[in-house]
PDB file of C-alpha atoms in Angstrom:
ATOM      1  CA  MET A   1       4.133   2.640   2.745  1.00 55.00           C
ATOM      2  CA  GLN A   2       3.428   3.837  -0.592  1.00 54.00           C
ATOM      3  CA  LEU A   3       2.516   7.471  -0.393  1.00 47.00           C
ATOM      4  CA  LYS A   4       1.706   8.105  -3.998  1.00 43.00           C
ATOM      5  CA  SER A   5       1.079  11.571  -5.384  1.00 42.00           C
ATOM      6  CA  LEU A   6      -2.323  12.482  -6.857  1.00 39.00           C
ATOM      7  CA  ALA A   7      -0.713  14.110  -9.915  1.00 37.00           C
ATOM      8  CA  THR A   8       0.078  10.913 -11.721  1.00 39.00           C
ATOM      9  CA  ALA A   9       1.034  11.161 -15.402  1.00 36.00           C
ATOM     10  CA  LYS A  10      -0.573   8.184 -17.017  1.00 35.00           C
ATOM     11  CA  MET A  11      -3.086   5.551 -15.855  1.00 42.00           C
ATOM     12  CA  THR A  12      -1.943   1.999 -16.081  1.00 47.00           C
ATOM     13  CA  ALA A  13      -4.061  -0.851 -17.498  1.00 49.00           C
ATOM     14  CA  LYS A  14      -5.259  -1.737 -14.077  1.00 54.00           C
ATOM     15  CA  ALA A  15      -6.247   1.918 -13.348  1.00 47.00           C
ATOM     16  CA  ALA A  16      -8.080   2.019 -16.623  1.00 48.00           C
ATOM     17  CA  ALA A  17     -10.061  -1.107 -15.781  1.00 49.00           C
ATOM     18  CA  ILE A  18     -10.993   0.292 -12.412  1.00 44.00           C
ATOM     19  CA  LEU A  19     -12.226   3.462 -14.102  1.00 46.00           C
ATOM     20  CA  ALA A  20     -14.285   1.488 -16.696  1.00 46.00           C
ATOM     21  CA  ALA A  21     -15.865  -0.544 -13.854  1.00 47.00           C
ATOM     22  CA  GLY A  22     -16.641   2.552 -11.902  1.00 46.00           C
ATOM     23  CA  ALA A  23     -18.245   4.146 -14.975  1.00 42.00           C
ATOM     24  CA  LEU A  24     -20.404   1.046 -15.446  1.00 38.00           C
ATOM     25  CA  THR A  25     -21.471   1.181 -11.756  1.00 40.00           C
ATOM     26  CA  LEU A  26     -22.311   4.883 -11.957  1.00 36.00           C
ATOM     27  CA  THR A  27     -24.293   4.457 -15.272  1.00 33.00           C
ATOM     28  CA  ALA A  28     -26.253   1.391 -14.391  1.00 36.00           C
ATOM     29  CA  CYS A  29     -29.991   1.427 -13.861  1.00 37.00           C
ATOM     30  CA  GLY A  30     -30.557   4.552 -16.035  1.00 36.00           C
ATOM     31  CA  GLY A  31     -27.769   6.584 -14.441  1.00 39.00           C
ATOM     32  CA  SER A  32     -28.257   5.751 -10.773  1.00 37.00           C
ATOM     33  CA  SER A  33     -25.596   3.849  -8.848  1.00 47.00           C
ATOM     34  CA  THR A  34     -26.107   0.102  -8.119  1.00 52.00           C
ATOM     35  CA  PRO A  35     -27.886  -0.346  -4.757  1.00 49.00           C
ATOM     36  CA  ALA A  36     -25.585  -1.531  -2.001  1.00 66.00           C
ATOM     37  CA  ALA A  37     -26.320  -4.507   0.120  1.00 73.00           C
ATOM     38  CA  SER A  38     -26.619  -4.293   3.889  1.00 69.00           C
ATOM     39  CA  GLU A  39     -24.460  -6.508   6.163  1.00 70.00           C
ATOM     40  CA  GLY A  40     -24.801  -6.070   9.814  1.00 68.00           C
ATOM     41  CA  GLY A  41     -25.889  -2.409   9.395  1.00 78.00           C
ATOM     42  CA  ILE A  42     -23.020  -1.639   6.989  1.00 91.00           C
ATOM     43  CA  GLN A  43     -23.689  -1.002   3.352  1.00 92.00           C
ATOM     44  CA  LEU A  44     -21.604  -3.311   1.109  1.00 97.00           C
ATOM     45  CA  ILE A  45     -21.250  -3.155  -2.592  1.00 96.00           C
ATOM     46  CA  ASN A  46     -21.749  -7.030  -2.853  1.00 96.00           C
ATOM     47  CA  ALA A  47     -24.022  -8.807  -0.380  1.00 95.00           C
ATOM     48  CA  GLY A  48     -22.158 -11.031   2.044  1.00 95.00           C
ATOM     49  CA  LYS A  49     -18.749  -9.789   0.861  1.00 97.00           C
ATOM     50  CA  LEU A  50     -16.258  -7.179   1.901  1.00 98.00           C
ATOM     51  CA  THR A  51     -14.849  -6.086  -1.416  1.00 98.00           C
ATOM     52  CA  VAL A  52     -11.320  -4.739  -0.985  1.00 98.00           C
ATOM     53  CA  CYS A  53      -9.148  -2.986  -3.531  1.00 98.00           C
ATOM     54  CA  SER A  54      -5.470  -3.526  -3.273  1.00 98.00           C
ATOM     55  CA  ASP A  55      -2.293  -3.079  -5.613  1.00 94.00           C
ATOM     56  CA  VAL A  56      -0.917  -6.514  -5.976  1.00 94.00           C
ATOM     57  CA  PRO A  57       2.012  -7.347  -5.686  1.00 87.00           C
ATOM     58  CA  TYR A  58       3.494  -5.213  -2.937  1.00 86.00           C
ATOM     59  CA  GLU A  59       5.354  -7.602  -0.698  1.00 87.00           C
ATOM     60  CA  PRO A  60       4.884  -8.197   2.210  1.00 93.00           C
ATOM     61  CA  PHE A  61       1.665  -6.189   2.371  1.00 95.00           C
ATOM     62  CA  GLU A  62      -0.174  -7.965  -0.501  1.00 96.00           C
ATOM     63  CA  PHE A  63       1.051 -10.668  -2.910  1.00 94.00           C
ATOM     64  CA  GLN A  64       0.063 -13.932  -4.413  1.00 96.00           C
ATOM     65  CA  LYS A  65       1.097 -17.239  -2.848  1.00 96.00           C
ATOM     66  CA  ASP A  66      -0.258 -20.652  -3.698  1.00 96.00           C
ATOM     67  CA  GLY A  67      -3.228 -19.016  -5.483  1.00 95.00           C
ATOM     68  CA  LYS A  68      -4.217 -16.686  -2.670  1.00 96.00           C
ATOM     69  CA  THR A  69      -3.572 -13.009  -1.957  1.00 97.00           C
ATOM     70  CA  VAL A  70      -1.684 -12.860   1.322  1.00 98.00           C
ATOM     71  CA  GLY A  71       0.318 -10.414   3.252  1.00 97.00           C
ATOM     72  CA  PHE A  72       0.165  -7.976   6.284  1.00 97.00           C
ATOM     73  CA  ASP A  73      -2.674  -5.897   4.765  1.00 98.00           C
ATOM     74  CA  MET A  74      -4.616  -9.055   3.867  1.00 98.00           C
ATOM     75  CA  ASP A  75      -4.397 -10.300   7.499  1.00 98.00           C
ATOM     76  CA  ILE A  76      -5.993  -7.011   8.582  1.00 98.00           C
ATOM     77  CA  ALA A  77      -8.539  -7.150   5.711  1.00 98.00           C
ATOM     78  CA  ALA A  78      -9.572 -10.655   6.792  1.00 98.00           C
ATOM     79  CA  GLU A  79     -10.062  -9.409  10.407  1.00 98.00           C
ATOM     80  CA  VAL A  80     -12.400  -6.593   9.160  1.00 98.00           C
ATOM     81  CA  ALA A  81     -14.323  -9.035   7.052  1.00 98.00           C
ATOM     82  CA  LYS A  82     -14.692 -11.343   9.985  1.00 97.00           C
ATOM     83  CA  ASP A  83     -16.075  -8.568  12.209  1.00 97.00           C
ATOM     84  CA  LEU A  84     -18.521  -7.801   9.468  1.00 97.00           C
ATOM     85  CA  LYS A  85     -19.449 -11.528   9.230  1.00 96.00           C
ATOM     86  CA  ALA A  86     -18.627 -11.193   5.510  1.00 97.00           C
ATOM     87  CA  GLU A  87     -16.458 -13.049   3.019  1.00 98.00           C
ATOM     88  CA  LEU A  88     -13.234 -11.281   1.951  1.00 98.00           C
ATOM     89  CA  SER A  89     -13.064 -10.416  -1.802  1.00 98.00           C
ATOM     90  CA  VAL A  90      -9.887  -8.878  -3.105  1.00 98.00           C
ATOM     91  CA  VAL A  91      -9.794  -6.821  -6.208  1.00 98.00           C
ATOM     92  CA  ASP A  92      -6.389  -6.222  -7.847  1.00 97.00           C
ATOM     93  CA  SER A  93      -6.254  -2.532  -8.578  1.00 96.00           C
ATOM     94  CA  SER A  94      -3.637   0.014  -9.683  1.00 93.00           C
ATOM     95  CA  PHE A  95      -2.322   2.287  -6.975  1.00 90.00           C
ATOM     96  CA  GLU A  96      -3.337   5.255  -9.177  1.00 91.00           C
ATOM     97  CA  ALA A  97      -6.996   4.279  -8.845  1.00 96.00           C
ATOM     98  CA  ILE A  98      -6.634   3.616  -5.187  1.00 97.00           C
ATOM     99  CA  GLU A  99      -4.863   6.898  -4.228  1.00 92.00           C
ATOM    100  CA  THR A 100      -7.346   9.017  -6.218  1.00 94.00           C
ATOM    101  CA  GLY A 101     -10.294   7.300  -4.629  1.00 96.00           C
ATOM    102  CA  THR A 102     -11.528   5.883  -8.041  1.00 96.00           C
ATOM    103  CA  ALA A 103     -11.164   2.452  -6.782  1.00 97.00           C
ATOM    104  CA  LEU A 104     -13.917   3.046  -4.163  1.00 98.00           C
ATOM    105  CA  THR A 105     -16.516   3.075  -6.856  1.00 96.00           C
ATOM    106  CA  GLN A 106     -15.841  -0.671  -7.127  1.00 96.00           C
ATOM    107  CA  CYS A 107     -14.716  -1.587  -3.547  1.00 98.00           C
ATOM    108  CA  ASP A 108     -16.009  -0.999  -0.045  1.00 98.00           C
ATOM    109  CA  VAL A 109     -12.483  -0.111   1.211  1.00 98.00           C
ATOM    110  CA  SER A 110      -8.979   0.042  -0.175  1.00 98.00           C
ATOM    111  CA  ILE A 111      -6.181  -1.638   1.878  1.00 98.00           C
ATOM    112  CA  SER A 112      -2.845  -1.245   0.090  1.00 96.00           C
ATOM    113  CA  SER A 113      -0.174   0.240   2.311  1.00 92.00           C
ATOM    114  CA  ILE A 114      -1.698   3.714   1.757  1.00 94.00           C
ATOM    115  CA  SER A 115       0.070   6.696   3.326  1.00 90.00           C
ATOM    116  CA  ILE A 116      -2.357   9.120   4.888  1.00 94.00           C
ATOM    117  CA  THR A 117      -1.953  12.652   3.466  1.00 91.00           C
ATOM    118  CA  ASP A 118      -4.016  15.811   3.558  1.00 94.00           C
ATOM    119  CA  THR A 119      -4.301  15.607  -0.236  1.00 92.00           C
ATOM    120  CA  ARG A 120      -5.752  12.176  -0.110  1.00 94.00           C
ATOM    121  CA  LYS A 121      -8.039  13.020   2.684  1.00 97.00           C
ATOM    122  CA  SER A 122      -9.675  15.643   0.453  1.00 97.00           C
ATOM    123  CA  VAL A 123     -11.124  12.771  -1.732  1.00 97.00           C
ATOM    124  CA  MET A 124     -11.473   9.928   0.685  1.00 98.00           C
ATOM    125  CA  ASP A 125     -11.661   9.141   4.417  1.00 98.00           C
ATOM    126  CA  PHE A 126      -9.088   7.181   6.328  1.00 98.00           C
ATOM    127  CA  SER A 127      -9.158   4.814   9.299  1.00 98.00           C
ATOM    128  CA  THR A 128      -6.956   5.376  12.296  1.00 98.00           C
ATOM    129  CA  PRO A 129      -3.265   4.634  11.312  1.00 98.00           C
ATOM    130  CA  TYR A 130      -2.295   1.033  11.609  1.00 98.00           C
ATOM    131  CA  LEU A 131       1.485   1.305  10.796  1.00 96.00           C
ATOM    132  CA  ASP A 132       4.304   3.922  10.858  1.00 91.00           C
ATOM    133  CA  ASP A 133       6.404   3.524   7.665  1.00 90.00           C
ATOM    134  CA  ASP A 134       9.239   5.930   6.828  1.00 91.00           C
ATOM    135  CA  LEU A 135      11.396   5.931   3.649  1.00 95.00           C
ATOM    136  CA  ALA A 136      14.787   4.237   3.071  1.00 95.00           C
ATOM    137  CA  LEU A 137      17.507   4.262   0.405  1.00 97.00           C
ATOM    138  CA  VAL A 138      18.623   0.642  -0.460  1.00 97.00           C
ATOM    139  CA  ALA A 139      21.819   0.014  -2.425  1.00 97.00           C
ATOM    140  CA  SER A 140      24.287  -2.829  -3.135  1.00 93.00           C
ATOM    141  CA  SER A 141      27.512  -2.977  -1.245  1.00 91.00           C
ATOM    142  CA  ASP A 142      29.501  -2.372  -4.434  1.00 91.00           C
ATOM    143  CA  SER A 143      27.495   0.602  -5.638  1.00 93.00           C
ATOM    144  CA  GLY A 144      29.519   3.122  -3.699  1.00 95.00           C
ATOM    145  CA  ILE A 145      26.263   4.667  -2.437  1.00 97.00           C
ATOM    146  CA  LYS A 146      26.177   5.461   1.316  1.00 96.00           C
ATOM    147  CA  THR A 147      24.026   8.502   1.338  1.00 96.00           C
ATOM    148  CA  LEU A 148      21.298  10.232  -0.795  1.00 96.00           C
ATOM    149  CA  ASP A 149      23.937  12.628  -2.068  1.00 96.00           C
ATOM    150  CA  ASP A 150      25.993   9.695  -3.327  1.00 96.00           C
ATOM    151  CA  ALA A 151      23.021   8.542  -5.385  1.00 96.00           C
ATOM    152  CA  LYS A 152      22.749  11.720  -7.486  1.00 94.00           C
ATOM    153  CA  GLY A 153      23.962  10.985 -10.919  1.00 94.00           C
ATOM    154  CA  LYS A 154      23.476   7.223 -10.485  1.00 95.00           C
ATOM    155  CA  LYS A 155      20.537   4.968 -11.466  1.00 96.00           C
ATOM    156  CA  VAL A 156      18.025   5.102  -8.729  1.00 98.00           C
ATOM    157  CA  GLY A 157      14.628   3.386  -8.980  1.00 98.00           C
ATOM    158  CA  VAL A 158      11.224   4.315  -7.374  1.00 98.00           C
ATOM    159  CA  GLN A 159       7.783   2.984  -7.585  1.00 93.00           C
ATOM    160  CA  GLN A 160       5.687   5.353  -9.698  1.00 91.00           C
ATOM    161  CA  ALA A 161       3.192   7.646  -7.845  1.00 82.00           C
ATOM    162  CA  THR A 162       4.605   6.900  -4.451  1.00 87.00           C
ATOM    163  CA  THR A 163       6.082   9.013  -1.649  1.00 86.00           C
ATOM    164  CA  GLY A 164       9.435   7.530  -2.644  1.00 93.00           C
ATOM    165  CA  ALA A 165       9.026   9.057  -6.168  1.00 95.00           C
ATOM    166  CA  ASP A 166       8.025  12.431  -4.673  1.00 92.00           C
ATOM    167  CA  TYR A 167      10.925  12.433  -2.252  1.00 95.00           C
ATOM    168  CA  ALA A 168      13.390  11.590  -4.980  1.00 96.00           C
ATOM    169  CA  ALA A 169      12.151  14.430  -7.087  1.00 96.00           C
ATOM    170  CA  GLU A 170      12.298  16.831  -4.108  1.00 96.00           C
ATOM    171  CA  LYS A 171      15.888  15.860  -3.553  1.00 96.00           C
ATOM    172  CA  GLY A 172      16.909  16.376  -7.088  1.00 95.00           C
ATOM    173  CA  LEU A 173      17.237  12.719  -8.216  1.00 95.00           C
ATOM    174  CA  ASP A 174      16.356  11.799 -11.716  1.00 93.00           C
ATOM    175  CA  ALA A 175      14.834   8.447 -10.735  1.00 97.00           C
ATOM    176  CA  GLN A 176      13.648   5.729 -12.941  1.00 98.00           C
ATOM    177  CA  GLN A 177      10.008   4.856 -12.251  1.00 97.00           C
ATOM    178  CA  PHE A 178       8.526   1.305 -12.044  1.00 97.00           C
ATOM    179  CA  GLU A 179       4.943   0.402 -12.187  1.00 90.00           C
ATOM    180  CA  ASP A 180       5.135  -1.742  -8.985  1.00 86.00           C
ATOM    181  CA  THR A 181       7.557  -2.635  -6.323  1.00 84.00           C
ATOM    182  CA  GLY A 182       7.993  -6.157  -7.657  1.00 86.00           C
ATOM    183  CA  LEU A 183       9.536  -4.701 -10.853  1.00 94.00           C
ATOM    184  CA  LEU A 184      11.595  -2.222  -8.796  1.00 96.00           C
ATOM    185  CA  VAL A 185      13.087  -5.022  -6.598  1.00 93.00           C
ATOM    186  CA  GLN A 186      13.764  -7.132  -9.704  1.00 95.00           C
ATOM    187  CA  ALA A 187      15.705  -4.223 -11.267  1.00 97.00           C
ATOM    188  CA  LEU A 188      17.716  -3.765  -8.026  1.00 96.00           C
ATOM    189  CA  GLN A 189      18.576  -7.394  -7.852  1.00 94.00           C
ATOM    190  CA  ALA A 190      19.434  -7.591 -11.545  1.00 96.00           C
ATOM    191  CA  GLY A 191      21.808  -4.555 -11.188  1.00 96.00           C
ATOM    192  CA  THR A 192      19.948  -2.493 -13.874  1.00 97.00           C
ATOM    193  CA  ILE A 193      19.623   0.235 -11.101  1.00 97.00           C
ATOM    194  CA  ASP A 194      22.161   1.140  -8.411  1.00 96.00           C
ATOM    195  CA  ALA A 195      19.710   1.877  -5.652  1.00 97.00           C
ATOM    196  CA  ALA A 196      16.042   1.936  -4.774  1.00 98.00           C
ATOM    197  CA  LEU A 197      14.209   4.531  -2.680  1.00 98.00           C
ATOM    198  CA  GLY A 198      10.916   3.583  -1.042  1.00 94.00           C
ATOM    199  CA  ASN A 199       9.163   2.587   2.135  1.00 90.00           C
ATOM    200  CA  GLN A 200      11.512   0.771   4.440  1.00 87.00           C
ATOM    201  CA  SER A 201       8.983  -1.907   5.300  1.00 89.00           C
ATOM    202  CA  VAL A 202       8.726  -3.095   1.788  1.00 87.00           C
ATOM    203  CA  LEU A 203      12.386  -2.685   0.805  1.00 91.00           C
ATOM    204  CA  GLY A 204      13.584  -4.129   3.992  1.00 86.00           C
ATOM    205  CA  TYR A 205      11.522  -7.239   3.466  1.00 88.00           C
ATOM    206  CA  ALA A 206      12.834  -7.507  -0.088  1.00 87.00           C
ATOM    207  CA  ILE A 207      16.482  -7.549   0.985  1.00 88.00           C
ATOM    208  CA  LYS A 208      16.325  -9.273   4.410  1.00 82.00           C
ATOM    209  CA  ASP A 209      17.795 -12.452   2.927  1.00 85.00           C
ATOM    210  CA  ALA A 210      20.225 -10.685   0.496  1.00 90.00           C
ATOM    211  CA  PRO A 211      23.358  -9.604   2.338  1.00 90.00           C
ATOM    212  CA  LYS A 212      24.626  -7.788  -0.775  1.00 94.00           C
ATOM    213  CA  PHE A 213      22.018  -5.027  -0.206  1.00 94.00           C
ATOM    214  CA  LYS A 214      21.393  -2.805   2.675  1.00 92.00           C
ATOM    215  CA  ALA A 215      19.456   0.293   3.770  1.00 93.00           C
ATOM    216  CA  VAL A 216      22.222   2.851   3.549  1.00 95.00           C
ATOM    217  CA  GLU A 217      20.073   5.759   4.736  1.00 95.00           C
ATOM    218  CA  LYS A 218      16.581   6.181   6.258  1.00 93.00           C
ATOM    219  CA  PHE A 219      14.402   9.286   6.212  1.00 95.00           C
ATOM    220  CA  ALA A 220      12.017  10.199   9.085  1.00 91.00           C
ATOM    221  CA  THR A 221       9.051  11.313   6.936  1.00 88.00           C
ATOM    222  CA  GLY A 222       6.381  10.550   9.540  1.00 91.00           C
ATOM    223  CA  GLU A 223       4.313   8.405   7.172  1.00 91.00           C
ATOM    224  CA  GLN A 224       1.425   6.465   8.624  1.00 94.00           C
ATOM    225  CA  LEU A 225      -0.655   3.877   6.865  1.00 96.00           C
ATOM    226  CA  GLY A 226      -4.462   3.765   6.873  1.00 98.00           C
ATOM    227  CA  ILE A 227      -7.399   2.091   5.222  1.00 98.00           C
ATOM    228  CA  SER A 228      -9.224   4.253   2.775  1.00 98.00           C
ATOM    229  CA  ILE A 229     -12.978   4.514   2.850  1.00 98.00           C
ATOM    230  CA  LYS A 230     -15.425   6.319   0.603  1.00 97.00           C
ATOM    231  CA  LYS A 231     -15.838   9.888   1.921  1.00 97.00           C
ATOM    232  CA  GLY A 232     -18.669  10.278   4.365  1.00 96.00           C
ATOM    233  CA  ASN A 233     -19.101   6.503   4.942  1.00 96.00           C
ATOM    234  CA  THR A 234     -18.956   6.924   8.747  1.00 96.00           C
ATOM    235  CA  ALA A 235     -20.542   3.562   9.481  1.00 96.00           C
ATOM    236  CA  MET A 236     -17.833   1.742   7.579  1.00 98.00           C
ATOM    237  CA  ALA A 237     -15.164   3.947   9.178  1.00 98.00           C
ATOM    238  CA  GLU A 238     -16.395   3.127  12.657  1.00 97.00           C
ATOM    239  CA  LYS A 239     -16.458  -0.544  11.910  1.00 97.00           C
ATOM    240  CA  VAL A 240     -12.925  -0.554  10.466  1.00 98.00           C
ATOM    241  CA  ASN A 241     -11.586   1.436  13.355  1.00 98.00           C
ATOM    242  CA  GLY A 242     -13.222  -0.981  15.898  1.00 98.00           C
ATOM    243  CA  THR A 243     -11.425  -3.811  14.247  1.00 98.00           C
ATOM    244  CA  LEU A 244      -8.071  -2.002  14.306  1.00 98.00           C
ATOM    245  CA  LYS A 245      -8.653  -1.152  18.005  1.00 98.00           C
ATOM    246  CA  ARG A 246      -9.391  -4.790  18.812  1.00 98.00           C
ATOM    247  CA  LEU A 247      -6.217  -6.002  16.917  1.00 98.00           C
ATOM    248  CA  THR A 248      -4.078  -3.407  18.743  1.00 98.00           C
ATOM    249  CA  ASP A 249      -5.541  -4.093  22.234  1.00 98.00           C
ATOM    250  CA  ASP A 250      -5.254  -7.927  21.997  1.00 98.00           C
ATOM    251  CA  GLY A 251      -1.707  -7.866  20.506  1.00 98.00           C
ATOM    252  CA  THR A 252      -2.834  -9.336  17.138  1.00 98.00           C
ATOM    253  CA  LEU A 253      -1.541  -6.433  15.085  1.00 97.00           C
ATOM    254  CA  LYS A 254       1.876  -6.719  16.708  1.00 95.00           C
ATOM    255  CA  LYS A 255       1.877 -10.337  15.802  1.00 96.00           C
ATOM    256  CA  PHE A 256       1.097  -9.665  12.242  1.00 95.00           C
ATOM    257  CA  GLU A 257       3.911  -7.156  12.166  1.00 91.00           C
ATOM    258  CA  THR A 258       6.359  -9.759  13.554  1.00 87.00           C
ATOM    259  CA  THR A 259       5.151 -12.346  11.041  1.00 88.00           C
ATOM    260  CA  TRP A 260       5.594 -10.159   7.961  1.00 90.00           C
ATOM    261  CA  PHE A 261       8.363  -7.667   8.865  1.00 83.00           C
ATOM    262  CA  GLY A 262      10.419  -9.197  11.749  1.00 68.00           C
ATOM    263  CA  GLU A 263      12.915  -6.500  12.665  1.00 51.00           C
ATOM    264  CA  VAL A 264      13.747  -5.315   9.131  1.00 45.00           C
ATOM    265  CA  ALA A 265      11.510  -2.315   9.222  1.00 44.00           C
ATOM    266  CA  LYS A 266      12.611  -1.165  12.660  1.00 44.00           C
TER     267      LYS A 266
END
């Protein structure tokens, strides 16, 4: 999913909070960083806890239900925590902080439908990919939109700092940007925008019970999602990759996909 660009215009309140927390961490103890706690040979920011940064809500990857943060990403995060024999602790971050690596001053890893790009790999490391996720244009049946060209001159929404936003700009769309996908989907359902451009997994999930909307066009961008890890933290990367291999080999990852996506993203 969300392949968000590094060149974001303005930090959101959540991003500012992450920056502030990171600054406190870096300036504690007379300028040295807070010592990490060891858990099974892995250095964790908080002893006994795997602290995960995620941009909530982003259904069905991460969202609140019955007071808990649930979703496809959260199922994977719980498995990583289990293999570390640690408790899962989720920090609600902005995607701006996640995609620039700033969130990793406060979290051990970031799991938030993060598309792997060369630009992002310059500031953080990634796990092996755990999901392929291309882009789609979703529109209502009465919008008259059947292709990307049809959407030009109409109200198209994207989530800010995402690959959907980048793709819209590349294709000459003057898209309206929303802080998160929840707001984007609400605007689509309310009819304040004519179409939405974003990752097919998320938009497909949002419209799967709404026959008025459909994915009118899909774009094979080759996006793959990965878990981001602080650059150079090879021990954590090996542990995360070990969990992903286990989930792939025993079929658990496929079960998670079926649970959260069904056939809508295929």
